[in-house]
Amino acid sequence: MKIRVECASITEYKCDLLVVNEFEGVKQPGGATGAADKALEGLIAKLSREGEIDGKLGKVTLIHCHGKLKADKVAVVGLGKRDKFDLEAVRTAAAAAIKKAREVKAKTVATIIHGAGIGGLAVEEAAKAVVEGSVLGVYKFAGYAREKEEPDFQVETLILIECDKKKIKAIESGARLGLIIAEAENHARDLVNEPSNKMTPTAFAKLAQRIAKINNLKFVSLDPKAEGMDSLWAVAKGSNEPPRLVALEYKGNPKSKEKIALIGKGITFDSGGISLKPSKKMDVMKSDMAGAAAVLGTMSLLSDLKPRKNVIGIIPLTENMPSGHATKPGDVVGSLAGYTIEVVNTDAEGRMILVDAVTYAKKRGATQIVDVATLTGGCVVALGDAASGVIGSDQKLIDKLLKASKRCGQKMWQLPLYDEYKESVKSEIADIKNTGESGKASPSTGAAFLSKFVGETPWVHIDIAGTAFLEKEHGYLPQGATGVPVRTLIEFLRD
Ligand code: BES
Ligand code: ZN
Ligand code: ZN
């Protein structure tokens, strides 16, 4: 889908579908459509009085123009309640409108910028949110089906219309930002939706190398076994697929010693290993590399966005499989940091690969660490798919991340890291064990395990087990991979 910005009057604009909007509970609309056209305003007012248009967030009402406007059809999209209106509502409304456009097979779609006029949002931010909602909203994983009932219809062009010339520059800049950020998040979705026989550690590493090359990022791809990453290797050794650890580095402020490490869990399939998972829904465990995909998606944008920061993306990649070569419950293994680990449960593998990545990050000079992982089922129990869990050692860093997440509508909720959780991962026979007490606070005990390896470095951990992959679509989030939390990481780095 191409995005264009034009300075024009909406009623004069020729397109297949014109998108205007309405707040909830408005019986006498005036100007919310941004329409200079009295006939259209009158019709919307009538439909609002009759209740066909109710302004509920994301509800779309279609009006056929029969030659009365230059547009073939008009879609009136609800913005929800005025006092709850924000950028997230803009994204949701834009996604609903573009889905309707696809449904009615509109090739060229013109939209007003929701919130830029009567909604009171900053014009650039509103334009960014319209584009984000639209691009994220039309996402569909291409997949491998050879037989389709009908070919997928694509909206060809989305035109953002604004009649005030003074606003055009800000809209163009917002639209450009929104487009590259949403495309990166869609790319992350693609990687996660890809089946695990295609998205192997080797395939992922090759892709990371290609992305590094295109974006001029320093790149290394390491063999974890040869590097002494014994904890990562303990997870990998049951699989036939060779593991990898890749790092991509962006230097936006070469004079500074500060370096942010983004670490993404890259389990390309999590069977649980010898502590085998139940077979029900095990297929979803192809998404256990969603943290890795989000980190790669974020790194792919930095040379475009040029934040004045140094950032290293570190991605440990492996499958977690049972076999005669696999690590067994009760085994004790080493790690890059030197600590010995008692592997009580081979299904708690994410933390095992993350800790070697953490130690590697510190060796590469990281001064702040953010890790992203589909780490625990307990996080899904606590927060469902509504929010990701956030746990860390540095409240300032945590607050900065939570603020970034709020701005882009990717909900996150902080969970604690009490000393009790650190106690619960103490082992009788090794320096640490990989699980706490079964069924108790697993997001926090998982983080407690990580914290021993993080040490004093300011650190925040994002558990995306519930938010990375959805059973059913919701607003601009599709069924399957969501791309969470690419937008939050970008926002965090741009701050
Ligand atoms: N990949 C899973 C966590 C997960 C669960 C992600 C559901 C997405 C949806 C992780 O490796 C895992 O199995 N964690 C265990 C840890 C436990 C053994 C301490 C869990 O949560 O059951
Ligand atoms: Zn697991
Ligand atoms: Zn896992």
Short mmCIF file of N, CA, C and O and ligand atoms in Angstrom, two decimals, residues 265 267 270-273 277 285 288 320 345-350 374-375, ligand 2:
data_model
loop_
_atom_site.label_atom_id
_atom_site.label_comp_id
_atom_site.label_asym_id
_atom_site.label_seq_id
_atom_site.Cartn_x
_atom_site.Cartn_y
_atom_site.Cartn_z
N LYS A 265 14.71 -13.11 22.90
CA LYS A 265 14.67 -14.58 22.99
C LYS A 265 14.34 -15.15 21.62
O LYS A 265 13.29 -14.87 21.04
N ILE A 267 13.90 -18.62 20.51
CA ILE A 267 13.63 -20.07 20.46
C ILE A 267 12.72 -20.28 19.24
O ILE A 267 11.54 -19.92 19.28
N ASP A 270 9.69 -24.21 20.65
CA ASP A 270 9.82 -24.67 22.04
C ASP A 270 8.91 -25.85 22.30
O ASP A 270 7.71 -25.68 22.56
N SER A 271 9.48 -27.05 22.21
CA SER A 271 8.69 -28.26 22.51
C SER A 271 8.67 -28.51 24.01
O SER A 271 7.92 -29.35 24.50
N GLY A 272 9.53 -27.78 24.73
CA GLY A 272 9.70 -28.04 26.16
C GLY A 272 10.95 -28.87 26.43
O GLY A 272 11.43 -28.94 27.55
N GLY A 273 11.45 -29.56 25.39
CA GLY A 273 12.60 -30.46 25.59
C GLY A 273 12.13 -31.72 26.29
O GLY A 273 11.00 -32.17 26.11
N LYS A 277 6.17 -30.36 26.50
CA LYS A 277 4.89 -29.67 26.66
C LYS A 277 3.75 -30.59 26.22
O LYS A 277 3.97 -31.47 25.39
N MET A 285 4.08 -22.61 19.62
CA MET A 285 5.45 -22.42 20.10
C MET A 285 6.47 -22.11 19.00
O MET A 285 7.63 -21.91 19.24
N ASP A 288 7.94 -18.65 19.70
CA ASP A 288 8.79 -18.42 20.87
C ASP A 288 10.06 -17.62 20.53
O ASP A 288 10.94 -17.46 21.36
N ASN A 320 14.30 -25.84 21.01
CA ASN A 320 14.33 -26.59 22.27
C ASN A 320 13.62 -27.92 22.01
O ASN A 320 12.41 -27.97 21.93
N ASN A 345 13.98 -27.86 35.03
CA ASN A 345 12.92 -28.04 34.03
C ASN A 345 13.45 -27.57 32.68
O ASN A 345 13.82 -26.40 32.53
N THR A 346 13.50 -28.47 31.72
CA THR A 346 14.08 -28.07 30.41
C THR A 346 13.15 -27.16 29.62
O THR A 346 13.53 -26.61 28.60
N ASP A 347 11.90 -26.99 30.13
CA ASP A 347 10.98 -26.07 29.46
C ASP A 347 11.23 -24.61 29.88
O ASP A 347 10.70 -23.69 29.28
N ALA A 348 12.04 -24.43 30.92
CA ALA A 348 12.42 -23.05 31.30
C ALA A 348 13.73 -22.74 30.58
O ALA A 348 14.78 -22.51 31.18
N GLU A 349 13.63 -22.77 29.23
CA GLU A 349 14.84 -22.67 28.39
C GLU A 349 15.16 -21.24 27.97
O GLU A 349 16.30 -20.93 27.67
N GLY A 350 14.12 -20.38 27.95
CA GLY A 350 14.33 -19.01 27.47
C GLY A 350 15.39 -18.30 28.29
O GLY A 350 16.33 -17.71 27.77
N THR A 374 9.26 -14.19 25.17
CA THR A 374 8.03 -14.94 25.49
C THR A 374 8.41 -15.91 26.60
O THR A 374 8.61 -17.09 26.36
N LEU A 375 8.54 -15.39 27.82
CA LEU A 375 9.23 -16.16 28.85
C LEU A 375 8.35 -17.12 29.66
O LEU A 375 8.75 -18.24 29.91
ZN ZN B 2 9.76 -23.48 27.45
#
